[in-house]
PDB file of C-alpha atoms in Angstrom:
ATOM      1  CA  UNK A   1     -17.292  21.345  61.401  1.00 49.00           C
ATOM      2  CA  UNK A   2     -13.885  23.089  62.510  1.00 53.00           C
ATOM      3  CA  UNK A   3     -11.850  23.743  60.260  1.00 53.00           C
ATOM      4  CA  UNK A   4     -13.856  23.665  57.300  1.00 54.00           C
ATOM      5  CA  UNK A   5     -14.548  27.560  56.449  1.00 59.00           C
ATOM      6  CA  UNK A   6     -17.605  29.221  54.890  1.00 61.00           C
ATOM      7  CA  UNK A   7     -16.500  28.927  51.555  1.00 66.00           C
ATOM      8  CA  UNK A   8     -16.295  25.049  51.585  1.00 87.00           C
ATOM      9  CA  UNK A   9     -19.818  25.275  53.299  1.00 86.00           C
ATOM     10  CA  UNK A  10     -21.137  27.455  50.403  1.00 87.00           C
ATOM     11  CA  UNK A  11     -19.820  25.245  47.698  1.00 89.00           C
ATOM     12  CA  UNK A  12     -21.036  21.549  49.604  1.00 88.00           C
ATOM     13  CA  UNK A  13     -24.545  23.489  49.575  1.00 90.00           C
ATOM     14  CA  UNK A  14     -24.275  24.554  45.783  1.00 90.00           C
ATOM     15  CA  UNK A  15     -23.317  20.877  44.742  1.00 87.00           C
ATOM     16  CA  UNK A  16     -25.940  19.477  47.042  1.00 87.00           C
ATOM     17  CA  UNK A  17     -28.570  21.683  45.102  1.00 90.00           C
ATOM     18  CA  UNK A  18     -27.042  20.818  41.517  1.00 90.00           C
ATOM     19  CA  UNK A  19     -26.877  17.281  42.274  1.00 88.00           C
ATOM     20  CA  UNK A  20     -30.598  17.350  43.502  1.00 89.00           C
ATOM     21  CA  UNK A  21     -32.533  18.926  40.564  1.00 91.00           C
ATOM     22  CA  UNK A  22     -30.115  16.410  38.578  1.00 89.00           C
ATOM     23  CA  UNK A  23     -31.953  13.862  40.627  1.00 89.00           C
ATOM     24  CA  UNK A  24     -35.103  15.516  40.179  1.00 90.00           C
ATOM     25  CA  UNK A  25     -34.761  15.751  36.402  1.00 90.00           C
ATOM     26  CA  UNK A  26     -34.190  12.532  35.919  1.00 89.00           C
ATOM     27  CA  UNK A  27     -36.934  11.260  37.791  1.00 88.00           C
ATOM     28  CA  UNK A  28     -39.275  12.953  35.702  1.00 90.00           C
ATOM     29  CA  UNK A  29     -37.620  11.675  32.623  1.00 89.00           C
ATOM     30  CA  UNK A  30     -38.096   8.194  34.153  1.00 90.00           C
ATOM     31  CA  UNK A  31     -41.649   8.690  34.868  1.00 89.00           C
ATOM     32  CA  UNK A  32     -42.145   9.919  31.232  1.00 91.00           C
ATOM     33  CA  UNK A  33     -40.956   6.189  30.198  1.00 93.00           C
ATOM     34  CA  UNK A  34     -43.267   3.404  29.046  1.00 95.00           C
ATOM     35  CA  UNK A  35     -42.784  -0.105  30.192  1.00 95.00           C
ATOM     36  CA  UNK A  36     -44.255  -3.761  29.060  1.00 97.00           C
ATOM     37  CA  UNK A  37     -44.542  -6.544  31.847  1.00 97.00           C
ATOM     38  CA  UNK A  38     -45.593  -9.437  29.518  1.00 97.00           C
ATOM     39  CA  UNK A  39     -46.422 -12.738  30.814  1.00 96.00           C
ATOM     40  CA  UNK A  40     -45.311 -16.292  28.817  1.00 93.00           C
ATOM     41  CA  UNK A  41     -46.603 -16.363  25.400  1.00 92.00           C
ATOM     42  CA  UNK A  42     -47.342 -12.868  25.729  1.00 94.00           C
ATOM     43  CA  UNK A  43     -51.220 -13.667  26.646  1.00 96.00           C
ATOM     44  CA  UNK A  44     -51.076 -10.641  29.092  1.00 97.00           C
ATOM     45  CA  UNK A  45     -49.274  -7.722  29.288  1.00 97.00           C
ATOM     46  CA  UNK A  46     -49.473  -4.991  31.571  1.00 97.00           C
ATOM     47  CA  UNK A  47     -48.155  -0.963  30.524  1.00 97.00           C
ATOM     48  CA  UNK A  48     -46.388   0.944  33.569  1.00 96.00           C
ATOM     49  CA  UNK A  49     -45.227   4.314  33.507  1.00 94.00           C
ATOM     50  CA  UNK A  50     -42.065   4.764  35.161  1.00 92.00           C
ATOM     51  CA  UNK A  51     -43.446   5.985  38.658  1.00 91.00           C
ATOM     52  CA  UNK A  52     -45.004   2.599  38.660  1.00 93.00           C
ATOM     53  CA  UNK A  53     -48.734   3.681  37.480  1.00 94.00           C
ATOM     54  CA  UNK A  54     -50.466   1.296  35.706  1.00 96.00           C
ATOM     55  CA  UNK A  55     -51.343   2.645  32.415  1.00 96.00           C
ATOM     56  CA  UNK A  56     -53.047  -0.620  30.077  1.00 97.00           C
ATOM     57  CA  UNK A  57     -53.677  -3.892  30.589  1.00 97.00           C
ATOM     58  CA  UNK A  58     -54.133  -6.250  27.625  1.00 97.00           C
ATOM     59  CA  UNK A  59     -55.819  -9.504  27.726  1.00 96.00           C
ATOM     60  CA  UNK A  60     -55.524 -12.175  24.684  1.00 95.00           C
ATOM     61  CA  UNK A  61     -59.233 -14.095  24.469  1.00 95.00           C
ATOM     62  CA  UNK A  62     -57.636 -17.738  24.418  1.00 92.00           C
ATOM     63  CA  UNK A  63     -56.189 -16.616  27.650  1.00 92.00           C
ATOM     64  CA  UNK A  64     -59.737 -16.484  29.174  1.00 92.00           C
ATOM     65  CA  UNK A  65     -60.862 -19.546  30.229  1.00 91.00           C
ATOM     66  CA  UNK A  66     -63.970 -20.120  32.563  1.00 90.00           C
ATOM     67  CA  UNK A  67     -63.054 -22.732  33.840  1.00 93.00           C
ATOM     68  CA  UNK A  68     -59.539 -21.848  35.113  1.00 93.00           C
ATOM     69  CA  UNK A  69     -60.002 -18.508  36.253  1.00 93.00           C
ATOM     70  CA  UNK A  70     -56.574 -19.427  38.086  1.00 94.00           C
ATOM     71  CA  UNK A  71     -54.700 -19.294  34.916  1.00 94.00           C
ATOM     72  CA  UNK A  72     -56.141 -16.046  34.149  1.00 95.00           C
ATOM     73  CA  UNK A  73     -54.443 -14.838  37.866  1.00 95.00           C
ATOM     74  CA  UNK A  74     -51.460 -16.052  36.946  1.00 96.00           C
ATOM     75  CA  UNK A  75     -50.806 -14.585  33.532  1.00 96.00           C
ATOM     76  CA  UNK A  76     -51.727 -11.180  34.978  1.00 96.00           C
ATOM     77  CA  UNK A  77     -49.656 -11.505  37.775  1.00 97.00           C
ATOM     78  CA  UNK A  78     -46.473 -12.339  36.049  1.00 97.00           C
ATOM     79  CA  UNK A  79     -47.432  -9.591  33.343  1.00 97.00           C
ATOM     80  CA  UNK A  80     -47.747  -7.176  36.429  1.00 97.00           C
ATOM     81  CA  UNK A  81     -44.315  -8.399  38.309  1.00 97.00           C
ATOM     82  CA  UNK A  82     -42.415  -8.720  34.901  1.00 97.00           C
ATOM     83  CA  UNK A  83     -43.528  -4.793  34.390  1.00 96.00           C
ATOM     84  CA  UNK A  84     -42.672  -3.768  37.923  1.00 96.00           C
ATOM     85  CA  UNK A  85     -39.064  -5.158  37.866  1.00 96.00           C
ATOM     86  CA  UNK A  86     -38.219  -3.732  34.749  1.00 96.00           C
ATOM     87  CA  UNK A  87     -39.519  -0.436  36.004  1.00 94.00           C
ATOM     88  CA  UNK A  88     -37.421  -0.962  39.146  1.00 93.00           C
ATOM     89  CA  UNK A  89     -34.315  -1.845  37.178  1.00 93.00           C
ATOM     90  CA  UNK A  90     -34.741   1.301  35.005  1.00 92.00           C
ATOM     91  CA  UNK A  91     -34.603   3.461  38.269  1.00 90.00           C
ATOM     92  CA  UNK A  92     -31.756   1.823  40.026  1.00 89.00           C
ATOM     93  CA  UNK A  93     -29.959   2.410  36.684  1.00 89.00           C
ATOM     94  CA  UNK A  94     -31.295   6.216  36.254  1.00 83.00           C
ATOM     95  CA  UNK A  95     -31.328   6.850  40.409  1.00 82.00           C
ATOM     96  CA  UNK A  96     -28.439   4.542  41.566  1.00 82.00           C
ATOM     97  CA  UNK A  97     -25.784   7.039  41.407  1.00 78.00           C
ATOM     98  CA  UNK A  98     -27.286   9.126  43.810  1.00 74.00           C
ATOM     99  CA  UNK A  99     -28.741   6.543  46.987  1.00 68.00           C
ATOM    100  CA  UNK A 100     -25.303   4.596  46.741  1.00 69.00           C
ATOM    101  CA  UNK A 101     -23.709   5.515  49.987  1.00 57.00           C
ATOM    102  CA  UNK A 102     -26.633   7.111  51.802  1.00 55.00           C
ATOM    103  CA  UNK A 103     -28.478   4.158  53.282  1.00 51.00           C
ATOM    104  CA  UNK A 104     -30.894   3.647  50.763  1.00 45.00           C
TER     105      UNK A 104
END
């Protein structure tokens, strides 16, 4: 650190702080968000909030079939995945800006 004088310090630490309740806003404003994972044909779809909490699952009643229970998985899963990648392309969007050159 020679060199670099307590006034540069001060004003690295001030942006530091501003630029981490930025961060901190805006992750609550994500987590505030809705999204809808749907699977094909929209028989499920799965509600996340955007701190990846699952919030409602709906379940159309020609989706349910006893005898392929397997189907069933399926629908959910891709309804659960489709949610989960939208919420994590919302936060690299929102969040990006501030991981990019920190090893994230």
């Amino acid at each position: 650190m020679r060199g670099m004088n307590g006034m540069n310090m001060q004003q690295m630490m001030k942006q530091a702080q501003k630029m981490q309740k930025q961060m901190m806003a805006e992750q609550k404003d994500l987590a505030a968000q809705e999204f809808v994972g749907v699977a094909p044909d929209d028989m499920v779809s799965a509600k996340f909030t955007g701190d990846k909490k699952l919030v409602d699952l709906q379940i159309k009643p020609e989706a349910v079939d006893p005898d392929d229970v397997d189907m069933l998985t399926d629908l959910v899963m891709a309804a659960v995945n489709d949610g989960l990648q939208k919420v994590d392309a919302a936060t690299q969007q929102k969040l990006g800006k501030y991981t990019k050159g920190l090893g994230m």
